[in-house]
């Protein structure tokens, strides 16, 4: 077995896997040229530079007026938030939650922290003053999301004498939805929240079955499918905007501000995408390697999800997308282009990280190898210029570890000596590409220059995100028992390790494993550790959040769920 170099001592025990979750094989289609973003044909994730021309006609005609109105609405909501924060009404919590759900919390971080700090002091002094299940759940969730240590024992107040949640809560649908949301933030060993998840989930599903067509059933279905904590506000706020307008007097203003923020973000995102498209076209790799994917919009979506649309982070998103593009590209070389002997040589060259190694490569690999070194070295130089720290050793080591992982799987399949589920998963955490992206993100954020956070500090966080991505990916690739086995999956190997186990039982095991990893990830993000509030942690969490959107499908349209949301975010398109 190939050894795991470099990042193994930072992130996880030493073993590897060869299909990135970011670059899932089931979606692979030969590149046939760039087409319009969501036009006819199979390659719906491809993008034409011409389709990302910056923003709306109204913005071009009246930029100053729109900017003034935008700032005014920001201040209007700030005033409402400050006013509501002076009392202890539950409405202030509803407002904070709504601000977060429409992706605007970055404008009000100080006000939100002040409000929640006050609520936390009050809740520590006595039992939560809010009697309803909805209000207690909402307060608990907001406090935990912002790093305050609140005990879930408060939910014992909603249990009967027999120690179970009271059945009469089945009539409180809003309260059950909030309780379900709370349960998504549980840590390992918090059995009360485990009970809350099971209890609320069952009753909400029963409600949906009994009330198929009403509006509340639509809200409940959305909550069950994409709870707030496990999705990305900026990518799913289209759904929430349909309901926020009816929230008290400030709802209309918040909705208008969210729509304006969407337009503002579109301008930034479209400009970045045009820049990346130009870079990709100039590389010429898609023309040289005909069998590799050409899905620029999808690659960019990973980076867009990691950070919000502030123009100050444009450089980070652009550079991060380049790294994601090479993850997909190299994955395709290992999967559909190279022979095993060629892949061994390519892996050796990446580990050497030396332009002289180009001579040892087959012709079709030379262009990719040079582009990888050029792009990564350039990113390292950019980090040095901006932050005074040269990260190239860590960056190149991350690529070596990734190729080692790909090669390990190639050897497994070539020899027929298939791994156990445990070996596959350890390998798979590397081959998701998560570590490569997070290492690049870490340094692009300037965290390698003597800051409070070191790569070793975030090793467990990175492992959780990678495991969630690998298991989700493999769960999707094992929807039934008719998969051809070419790629392999954790589900398949787990069944091999447990003869007689049905596919349904194996899938249940994977679902529970994903839930367990989320508990560990929650602890890393919200467990009052010293980096809990960092931009890096939030971005890493968003990589886990995007997975259900990236791999989920709209049951009616048979399209990736994320595709529908990105159409709205980038182009204001709806079907």
CSV table of N, CA and C in Angstrom, one decimal, residues 123-273:
chain,number,residue,atom,x,y,z
A,123,UNK,N,-30.5,33.4,30.3
A,123,UNK,CA,-30.9,31.9,30.4
A,123,UNK,C,-30.0,31.2,31.4
A,124,UNK,N,-28.8,31.7,31.7
A,124,UNK,CA,-28.0,31.1,32.7
A,124,UNK,C,-28.5,31.4,34.1
A,125,UNK,N,-29.1,32.6,34.3
A,125,UNK,CA,-29.6,33.0,35.6
A,125,UNK,C,-30.8,32.3,36.0
A,126,UNK,N,-31.6,31.9,35.0
A,126,UNK,CA,-32.8,31.2,35.3
A,126,UNK,C,-33.2,30.3,34.1
A,127,UNK,N,-34.3,29.5,34.2
A,127,UNK,CA,-34.7,28.7,33.1
A,127,UNK,C,-35.2,29.7,32.0
A,128,UNK,N,-35.1,29.2,30.8
A,128,UNK,CA,-35.5,30.1,29.7
A,128,UNK,C,-36.9,30.6,30.0
A,129,UNK,N,-37.1,31.9,29.7
A,129,UNK,CA,-38.4,32.6,30.0
A,129,UNK,C,-39.4,32.2,29.0
A,130,UNK,N,-39.0,31.7,27.9
A,130,UNK,CA,-40.0,31.4,26.8
A,130,UNK,C,-40.6,30.0,27.1
A,131,UNK,N,-42.0,30.0,27.2
A,131,UNK,CA,-42.6,28.7,27.5
A,131,UNK,C,-42.8,27.8,26.3
A,132,UNK,N,-43.0,28.4,25.1
A,132,UNK,CA,-43.4,27.5,24.0
A,132,UNK,C,-42.2,26.8,23.5
A,133,UNK,N,-42.5,25.6,22.9
A,133,UNK,CA,-41.5,24.8,22.3
A,133,UNK,C,-40.7,25.5,21.2
A,134,UNK,N,-41.4,26.3,20.5
A,134,UNK,CA,-40.8,27.0,19.4
A,134,UNK,C,-39.8,28.0,19.9
A,135,UNK,N,-40.2,28.8,20.9
A,135,UNK,CA,-39.3,29.8,21.4
A,135,UNK,C,-38.0,29.3,22.1
A,136,UNK,N,-38.3,28.2,22.9
A,136,UNK,CA,-37.1,27.6,23.6
A,136,UNK,C,-36.2,27.0,22.6
A,137,UNK,N,-36.7,26.3,21.6
A,137,UNK,CA,-35.9,25.7,20.6
A,137,UNK,C,-35.1,26.7,19.8
A,138,UNK,N,-35.8,27.8,19.4
A,138,UNK,CA,-35.1,28.8,18.6
A,138,UNK,C,-34.0,29.5,19.4
A,139,UNK,N,-34.2,29.8,20.7
A,139,UNK,CA,-33.2,30.4,21.5
A,139,UNK,C,-32.0,29.5,21.7
A,140,UNK,N,-32.3,28.2,22.0
A,140,UNK,CA,-31.2,27.2,22.1
A,140,UNK,C,-30.3,27.1,20.8
A,141,UNK,N,-31.0,27.0,19.7
A,141,UNK,CA,-30.3,26.9,18.4
A,141,UNK,C,-29.4,28.1,18.1
A,142,UNK,N,-30.0,29.3,18.3
A,142,UNK,CA,-29.2,30.5,18.0
A,142,UNK,C,-28.0,30.6,19.0
A,143,UNK,N,-28.2,30.3,20.2
A,143,UNK,CA,-27.1,30.3,21.2
A,143,UNK,C,-26.0,29.3,20.8
A,144,UNK,N,-26.4,28.1,20.4
A,144,UNK,CA,-25.3,27.1,20.1
A,144,UNK,C,-24.6,27.5,18.8
A,145,UNK,N,-25.4,28.0,17.8
A,145,UNK,CA,-24.8,28.4,16.5
A,145,UNK,C,-23.7,29.5,16.7
A,146,UNK,N,-23.8,30.3,17.8
A,146,UNK,CA,-22.9,31.4,18.0
A,146,UNK,C,-21.9,31.0,19.1
A,147,UNK,N,-21.8,29.7,19.5
A,147,UNK,CA,-20.7,29.3,20.4
A,147,UNK,C,-21.0,29.4,21.8
A,148,UNK,N,-22.3,29.6,22.2
A,148,UNK,CA,-22.6,29.7,23.6
A,148,UNK,C,-23.0,28.3,24.2
A,149,UNK,N,-22.5,28.0,25.3
A,149,UNK,CA,-22.7,26.6,25.9
A,149,UNK,C,-24.0,26.5,26.6
A,150,UNK,N,-25.0,25.9,25.9
A,150,UNK,CA,-26.3,25.8,26.5
A,150,UNK,C,-26.6,24.3,26.7
A,151,UNK,N,-27.2,23.9,27.8
A,151,UNK,CA,-27.5,22.5,28.0
A,151,UNK,C,-28.8,22.1,27.4
A,152,UNK,N,-28.8,21.0,26.7
A,152,UNK,CA,-30.1,20.5,26.2
A,152,UNK,C,-31.1,20.0,27.2
A,153,UNK,N,-30.7,20.0,28.5
A,153,UNK,CA,-31.6,19.5,29.5
A,153,UNK,C,-32.8,20.4,29.6
A,154,UNK,N,-32.8,21.6,29.0
A,154,UNK,CA,-33.9,22.5,29.0
A,154,UNK,C,-35.1,21.8,28.3
A,155,UNK,N,-34.9,20.9,27.4
A,155,UNK,CA,-36.0,20.2,26.7
A,155,UNK,C,-36.6,19.1,27.6
A,156,UNK,N,-36.1,18.8,28.7
A,156,UNK,CA,-36.8,17.9,29.6
A,156,UNK,C,-38.1,18.5,30.1
A,157,UNK,N,-38.3,19.8,30.0
A,157,UNK,CA,-39.5,20.5,30.4
A,157,UNK,C,-40.7,20.1,29.5
A,158,UNK,N,-40.3,19.6,28.3
A,158,UNK,CA,-41.4,19.2,27.4
A,158,UNK,C,-41.6,17.7,27.3
A,159,UNK,N,-41.2,17.0,28.4
A,159,UNK,CA,-41.4,15.6,28.5
A,159,UNK,C,-42.4,15.3,29.6
A,160,UNK,N,-43.1,14.2,29.5
A,160,UNK,CA,-44.1,13.8,30.5
A,160,UNK,C,-43.4,13.0,31.6
A,161,UNK,N,-44.2,12.5,32.5
A,161,UNK,CA,-43.7,11.7,33.7
A,161,UNK,C,-43.0,10.5,33.3
A,162,UNK,N,-43.3,9.9,32.2
A,162,UNK,CA,-42.6,8.7,31.7
A,162,UNK,C,-41.3,9.0,31.1
A,163,UNK,N,-40.9,10.2,31.0
A,163,UNK,CA,-39.6,10.6,30.4
A,163,UNK,C,-39.5,10.7,28.9
A,164,UNK,N,-40.7,10.8,28.3
A,164,UNK,CA,-40.7,10.9,26.8
A,164,UNK,C,-41.4,12.3,26.5
A,165,UNK,N,-41.0,12.8,25.3
A,165,UNK,CA,-41.7,14.0,24.8
A,165,UNK,C,-43.2,13.8,24.8
A,166,UNK,N,-43.9,14.8,25.2
A,166,UNK,CA,-45.4,14.7,25.3
A,166,UNK,C,-46.0,14.6,23.9
A,167,UNK,N,-46.9,13.7,23.7
A,167,UNK,CA,-47.5,13.5,22.5
A,167,UNK,C,-48.4,14.7,22.0
A,168,UNK,N,-48.9,15.4,23.0
A,168,UNK,CA,-49.8,16.5,22.6
A,168,UNK,C,-49.0,17.7,21.9
A,169,UNK,N,-47.7,17.6,21.9
A,169,UNK,CA,-46.9,18.5,21.1
A,169,UNK,C,-47.1,18.3,19.6
A,170,UNK,N,-47.8,17.2,19.2
A,170,UNK,CA,-48.0,17.0,17.8
A,170,UNK,C,-48.8,18.0,17.1
A,171,UNK,N,-49.6,18.8,17.9
A,171,UNK,CA,-50.4,19.9,17.4
A,171,UNK,C,-49.6,21.2,17.1
A,172,UNK,N,-48.4,21.2,17.7
A,172,UNK,CA,-47.6,22.4,17.6
A,172,UNK,C,-46.5,22.2,16.4
A,173,UNK,N,-47.0,22.4,15.2
A,173,UNK,CA,-46.2,22.1,14.1
A,173,UNK,C,-45.0,23.1,14.0
A,174,UNK,N,-45.2,24.4,14.3
A,174,UNK,CA,-44.1,25.3,14.3
A,174,UNK,C,-43.0,25.0,15.4
A,175,UNK,N,-43.5,24.6,16.5
A,175,UNK,CA,-42.6,24.1,17.6
A,175,UNK,C,-41.8,22.9,17.2
A,176,UNK,N,-42.5,21.9,16.6
A,176,UNK,CA,-41.8,20.7,16.1
A,176,UNK,C,-40.8,21.0,15.1
A,177,UNK,N,-41.1,21.9,14.2
A,177,UNK,CA,-40.1,22.3,13.2
A,177,UNK,C,-38.8,22.9,13.8
A,178,UNK,N,-39.0,23.7,14.8
A,178,UNK,CA,-37.9,24.3,15.5
A,178,UNK,C,-37.1,23.3,16.3
A,179,UNK,N,-37.8,22.3,16.9
A,179,UNK,CA,-37.2,21.3,17.7
A,179,UNK,C,-36.4,20.4,16.7
A,180,UNK,N,-36.9,20.1,15.5
A,180,UNK,CA,-36.1,19.4,14.5
A,180,UNK,C,-34.9,20.1,14.1
A,181,UNK,N,-35.0,21.4,14.0
A,181,UNK,CA,-33.8,22.2,13.6
A,181,UNK,C,-32.7,22.2,14.7
A,182,UNK,N,-33.2,22.2,16.0
A,182,UNK,CA,-32.3,22.2,17.1
A,182,UNK,C,-31.5,20.8,17.1
A,183,UNK,N,-32.2,19.8,16.8
A,183,UNK,CA,-31.6,18.4,16.8
A,183,UNK,C,-30.4,18.3,15.8
A,184,UNK,N,-30.4,19.1,14.8
A,184,UNK,CA,-29.3,19.1,13.8
A,184,UNK,C,-28.0,19.5,14.3
A,185,UNK,N,-28.0,20.2,15.5
A,185,UNK,CA,-26.8,20.8,16.1
A,185,UNK,C,-26.3,19.9,17.3
A,186,UNK,N,-26.7,18.7,17.4
A,186,UNK,CA,-26.4,17.9,18.5
A,186,UNK,C,-24.9,17.4,18.5
A,187,UNK,N,-24.4,17.2,19.7
A,187,UNK,CA,-23.0,16.6,19.8
A,187,UNK,C,-23.2,15.2,20.2
A,188,UNK,N,-22.0,14.5,20.1
A,188,UNK,CA,-22.0,13.1,20.6
A,188,UNK,C,-22.4,13.0,22.0
A,189,UNK,N,-23.3,12.0,22.4
A,189,UNK,CA,-23.7,11.8,23.7
A,189,UNK,C,-24.9,12.7,24.2
A,190,UNK,N,-25.4,13.5,23.4
A,190,UNK,CA,-26.5,14.4,23.7
A,190,UNK,C,-27.8,13.6,23.4
A,191,UNK,N,-28.2,12.7,24.3
A,191,UNK,CA,-29.3,11.8,23.9
A,191,UNK,C,-30.6,12.5,23.9
A,192,UNK,N,-30.8,13.6,24.7
A,192,UNK,CA,-32.0,14.3,24.6
A,192,UNK,C,-32.3,14.8,23.2
A,193,UNK,N,-31.2,15.3,22.6
A,193,UNK,CA,-31.4,15.9,21.2
A,193,UNK,C,-31.6,14.7,20.2
A,194,UNK,N,-31.0,13.6,20.5
A,194,UNK,CA,-31.3,12.4,19.6
A,194,UNK,C,-32.7,12.0,19.7
A,195,UNK,N,-33.3,12.1,20.9
A,195,UNK,CA,-34.7,11.8,21.1
A,195,UNK,C,-35.5,12.9,20.4
A,196,UNK,N,-35.1,14.1,20.5
A,196,UNK,CA,-35.8,15.2,19.8
A,196,UNK,C,-35.9,15.1,18.3
A,197,UNK,N,-34.8,14.6,17.7
A,197,UNK,CA,-34.7,14.4,16.3
A,197,UNK,C,-35.7,13.3,15.9
A,198,UNK,N,-35.7,12.2,16.6
A,198,UNK,CA,-36.6,11.1,16.2
A,198,UNK,C,-38.1,11.5,16.4
A,199,UNK,N,-38.4,12.1,17.6
A,199,UNK,CA,-39.7,12.5,17.9
A,199,UNK,C,-40.3,13.5,16.9
A,200,UNK,N,-39.5,14.6,16.7
A,200,UNK,CA,-40.1,15.7,15.9
A,200,UNK,C,-40.1,15.2,14.4
A,201,UNK,N,-39.1,14.5,14.0
A,201,UNK,CA,-39.1,14.0,12.6
A,201,UNK,C,-40.3,13.1,12.3
A,202,UNK,N,-40.6,12.2,13.2
A,202,UNK,CA,-41.7,11.3,13.0
A,202,UNK,C,-43.0,12.0,12.9
A,203,UNK,N,-43.3,13.0,13.8
A,203,UNK,CA,-44.5,13.7,13.8
A,203,UNK,C,-44.6,14.6,12.6
A,204,UNK,N,-43.5,15.2,12.2
A,204,UNK,CA,-43.6,16.1,11.0
A,204,UNK,C,-43.9,15.3,9.8
A,205,UNK,N,-43.3,14.1,9.7
A,205,UNK,CA,-43.6,13.3,8.5
A,205,UNK,C,-45.0,12.8,8.5
A,206,UNK,N,-45.5,12.5,9.7
A,206,UNK,CA,-47.0,12.1,9.8
A,206,UNK,C,-47.9,13.3,9.3
A,207,UNK,N,-47.5,14.5,9.7
A,207,UNK,CA,-48.3,15.7,9.3
A,207,UNK,C,-48.3,15.8,7.8
A,208,UNK,N,-47.1,15.7,7.2
A,208,UNK,CA,-47.1,15.8,5.8
A,208,UNK,C,-47.9,14.8,5.0
A,209,UNK,N,-47.9,13.6,5.5
A,209,UNK,CA,-48.8,12.5,4.9
A,209,UNK,C,-50.3,12.8,5.0
A,210,UNK,N,-50.6,13.5,6.1
A,210,UNK,CA,-52.1,13.8,6.4
A,210,UNK,C,-52.5,15.1,5.7
A,211,UNK,N,-51.5,15.9,5.4
A,211,UNK,CA,-51.9,17.3,4.8
A,211,UNK,C,-51.0,17.5,3.6
A,212,UNK,N,-51.3,16.8,2.5
A,212,UNK,CA,-50.4,16.8,1.4
A,212,UNK,C,-50.3,18.1,0.7
A,213,UNK,N,-51.5,18.8,0.5
A,213,UNK,CA,-51.5,20.0,-0.4
A,213,UNK,C,-51.4,21.4,0.3
A,214,UNK,N,-51.5,21.5,1.6
A,214,UNK,CA,-51.5,22.8,2.2
A,214,UNK,C,-50.1,23.4,2.2
A,215,UNK,N,-50.1,24.7,2.5
A,215,UNK,CA,-48.8,25.5,2.5
A,215,UNK,C,-47.9,25.1,3.6
A,216,UNK,N,-48.5,24.8,4.8
A,216,UNK,CA,-47.6,24.4,5.9
A,216,UNK,C,-46.9,23.1,5.6
A,217,UNK,N,-47.6,22.2,4.9
A,217,UNK,CA,-47.0,20.9,4.5
A,217,UNK,C,-45.8,21.1,3.6
A,218,UNK,N,-45.9,22.1,2.8
A,218,UNK,CA,-44.7,22.5,1.9
A,218,UNK,C,-43.5,22.9,2.7
A,219,UNK,N,-43.8,23.8,3.7
A,219,UNK,CA,-42.8,24.3,4.6
A,219,UNK,C,-42.1,23.1,5.4
A,220,UNK,N,-43.0,22.2,5.9
A,220,UNK,CA,-42.5,21.1,6.7
A,220,UNK,C,-41.6,20.2,5.8
A,221,UNK,N,-42.1,19.9,4.6
A,221,UNK,CA,-41.3,19.0,3.7
A,221,UNK,C,-39.9,19.6,3.4
A,222,UNK,N,-39.9,20.9,3.2
A,222,UNK,CA,-38.6,21.6,3.0
A,222,UNK,C,-37.7,21.5,4.2
A,223,UNK,N,-38.3,21.7,5.4
A,223,UNK,CA,-37.5,21.6,6.6
A,223,UNK,C,-36.9,20.3,6.8
A,224,UNK,N,-37.7,19.2,6.6
A,224,UNK,CA,-37.2,17.9,6.7
A,224,UNK,C,-36.1,17.6,5.7
A,225,UNK,N,-36.2,18.1,4.5
A,225,UNK,CA,-35.2,17.8,3.5
A,225,UNK,C,-34.0,18.6,3.7
A,226,UNK,N,-34.1,19.9,4.0
A,226,UNK,CA,-32.9,20.7,4.1
A,226,UNK,C,-33.1,21.6,5.3
A,227,UNK,N,-32.8,21.1,6.5
A,227,UNK,CA,-32.8,21.9,7.7
A,227,UNK,C,-31.7,23.0,7.6
A,228,UNK,N,-32.0,24.1,8.2
A,228,UNK,CA,-31.1,25.3,8.1
A,228,UNK,C,-29.7,25.0,8.3
A,229,UNK,N,-29.4,24.3,9.4
A,229,UNK,CA,-28.0,24.0,9.8
A,229,UNK,C,-27.2,23.2,8.8
A,230,UNK,N,-27.9,22.4,8.0
A,230,UNK,CA,-27.3,21.5,7.0
A,230,UNK,C,-27.5,22.0,5.6
A,231,UNK,N,-27.6,23.2,5.4
A,231,UNK,CA,-27.7,23.8,4.1
A,231,UNK,C,-27.1,25.2,4.1
A,232,UNK,N,-27.0,25.8,2.9
A,232,UNK,CA,-26.3,27.1,2.8
A,232,UNK,C,-27.3,28.2,2.5
A,233,UNK,N,-27.4,29.2,3.4
A,233,UNK,CA,-28.5,30.2,3.3
A,233,UNK,C,-28.5,30.9,2.0
A,234,UNK,N,-27.3,31.3,1.5
A,234,UNK,CA,-27.3,32.0,0.2
A,234,UNK,C,-27.7,31.1,-1.0
A,235,UNK,N,-27.6,29.9,-0.9
A,235,UNK,CA,-28.0,29.0,-2.0
A,235,UNK,C,-29.5,28.6,-1.9
A,236,UNK,N,-30.1,28.7,-0.7
A,236,UNK,CA,-31.5,28.2,-0.5
A,236,UNK,C,-32.4,29.3,-0.1
A,237,UNK,N,-32.0,30.5,-0.1
A,237,UNK,CA,-32.8,31.6,0.4
A,237,UNK,C,-34.0,31.9,-0.5
A,238,UNK,N,-33.9,31.4,-1.8
A,238,UNK,CA,-35.1,31.6,-2.7
A,238,UNK,C,-36.3,31.0,-2.1
A,239,UNK,N,-36.2,29.8,-1.5
A,239,UNK,CA,-37.3,29.1,-0.8
A,239,UNK,C,-37.8,29.9,0.4
A,240,UNK,N,-36.9,30.4,1.2
A,240,UNK,CA,-37.2,31.1,2.4
A,240,UNK,C,-37.9,32.5,2.1
A,241,UNK,N,-37.4,33.1,1.0
A,241,UNK,CA,-38.0,34.4,0.6
A,241,UNK,C,-39.5,34.4,0.3
A,242,UNK,N,-39.9,33.2,-0.1
A,242,UNK,CA,-41.4,33.1,-0.3
A,242,UNK,C,-42.2,33.2,0.9
A,243,UNK,N,-41.6,33.0,2.1
A,243,UNK,CA,-42.3,33.1,3.3
A,243,UNK,C,-42.0,34.2,4.3
A,244,UNK,N,-40.9,34.9,4.0
A,244,UNK,CA,-40.4,35.9,5.0
A,244,UNK,C,-41.3,37.1,4.9
A,245,UNK,N,-42.0,37.4,3.8
A,245,UNK,CA,-42.7,38.6,3.7
A,245,UNK,C,-43.8,38.8,4.7
A,246,UNK,N,-44.3,37.7,5.2
A,246,UNK,CA,-45.4,37.8,6.2
A,246,UNK,C,-45.0,38.0,7.6
A,247,UNK,N,-43.7,38.1,7.9
A,247,UNK,CA,-43.2,38.2,9.2
A,247,UNK,C,-43.3,39.6,9.7
A,248,UNK,N,-44.3,40.0,10.5
A,248,UNK,CA,-44.4,41.3,11.2
A,248,UNK,C,-44.2,42.4,10.2
A,249,UNK,N,-43.8,43.6,10.8
A,249,UNK,CA,-43.6,44.8,10.0
A,249,UNK,C,-42.3,44.9,9.2
A,250,UNK,N,-41.3,44.2,9.7
A,250,UNK,CA,-40.0,44.3,9.1
A,250,UNK,C,-39.8,43.2,8.0
A,251,UNK,N,-40.7,42.3,7.9
A,251,UNK,CA,-40.5,41.3,6.9
A,251,UNK,C,-40.4,41.8,5.5
A,252,UNK,N,-41.2,42.8,5.1
A,252,UNK,CA,-41.1,43.3,3.7
A,252,UNK,C,-39.8,43.9,3.5
A,253,UNK,N,-39.3,44.7,4.4
A,253,UNK,CA,-38.0,45.4,4.3
A,253,UNK,C,-36.9,44.3,4.2
A,254,UNK,N,-36.9,43.3,5.0
A,254,UNK,CA,-35.9,42.3,5.0
A,254,UNK,C,-35.9,41.6,3.6
A,255,UNK,N,-37.1,41.3,3.1
A,255,UNK,CA,-37.2,40.6,1.9
A,255,UNK,C,-36.6,41.4,0.7
A,256,UNK,N,-36.9,42.7,0.7
A,256,UNK,CA,-36.4,43.6,-0.3
A,256,UNK,C,-34.9,43.7,-0.2
A,257,UNK,N,-34.4,43.8,1.0
A,257,UNK,CA,-32.9,43.9,1.2
A,257,UNK,C,-32.3,42.6,0.7
A,258,UNK,N,-32.9,41.5,1.0
A,258,UNK,CA,-32.3,40.2,0.5
A,258,UNK,C,-32.3,40.1,-1.0
A,259,UNK,N,-33.3,40.6,-1.7
A,259,UNK,CA,-33.3,40.6,-3.1
A,259,UNK,C,-32.3,41.5,-3.7
A,260,UNK,N,-32.1,42.7,-3.1
A,260,UNK,CA,-31.1,43.6,-3.5
A,260,UNK,C,-29.7,43.0,-3.3
A,261,UNK,N,-29.5,42.3,-2.2
A,261,UNK,CA,-28.2,41.7,-1.9
A,261,UNK,C,-27.9,40.6,-2.9
A,262,UNK,N,-29.0,39.9,-3.3
A,262,UNK,CA,-28.9,38.9,-4.3
A,262,UNK,C,-28.3,39.5,-5.6
A,263,UNK,N,-28.9,40.6,-6.0
A,263,UNK,CA,-28.5,41.3,-7.3
A,263,UNK,C,-27.0,41.7,-7.1
A,264,UNK,N,-26.7,42.3,-6.0
A,264,UNK,CA,-25.3,42.7,-5.8
A,264,UNK,C,-24.3,41.5,-5.8
A,265,UNK,N,-24.7,40.4,-5.2
A,265,UNK,CA,-23.9,39.2,-5.3
A,265,UNK,C,-23.8,38.7,-6.7
A,266,UNK,N,-24.8,38.8,-7.5
A,266,UNK,CA,-24.8,38.3,-8.8
A,266,UNK,C,-23.7,39.0,-9.6
A,267,UNK,N,-23.6,40.3,-9.4
A,267,UNK,CA,-22.6,41.1,-10.1
A,267,UNK,C,-21.2,40.6,-9.8
A,268,UNK,N,-20.9,40.3,-8.5
A,268,UNK,CA,-19.6,39.8,-8.1
A,268,UNK,C,-19.4,38.4,-8.6
A,269,UNK,N,-20.3,37.5,-8.4
A,269,UNK,CA,-20.1,36.2,-8.8
A,269,UNK,C,-19.9,36.1,-10.4
A,270,UNK,N,-20.7,36.8,-11.1
A,270,UNK,CA,-20.6,36.7,-12.6
A,270,UNK,C,-19.3,37.2,-13.1
A,271,UNK,N,-18.8,38.3,-12.4
A,271,UNK,CA,-17.5,38.8,-12.8
A,271,UNK,C,-16.4,37.8,-12.5
A,272,UNK,N,-16.5,37.1,-11.3
A,272,UNK,CA,-15.5,36.1,-11.0
A,272,UNK,C,-15.5,34.9,-11.9
A,273,UNK,N,-16.8,34.5,-12.3
A,273,UNK,CA,-16.9,33.4,-13.2
A,273,UNK,C,-16.4,33.7,-14.6
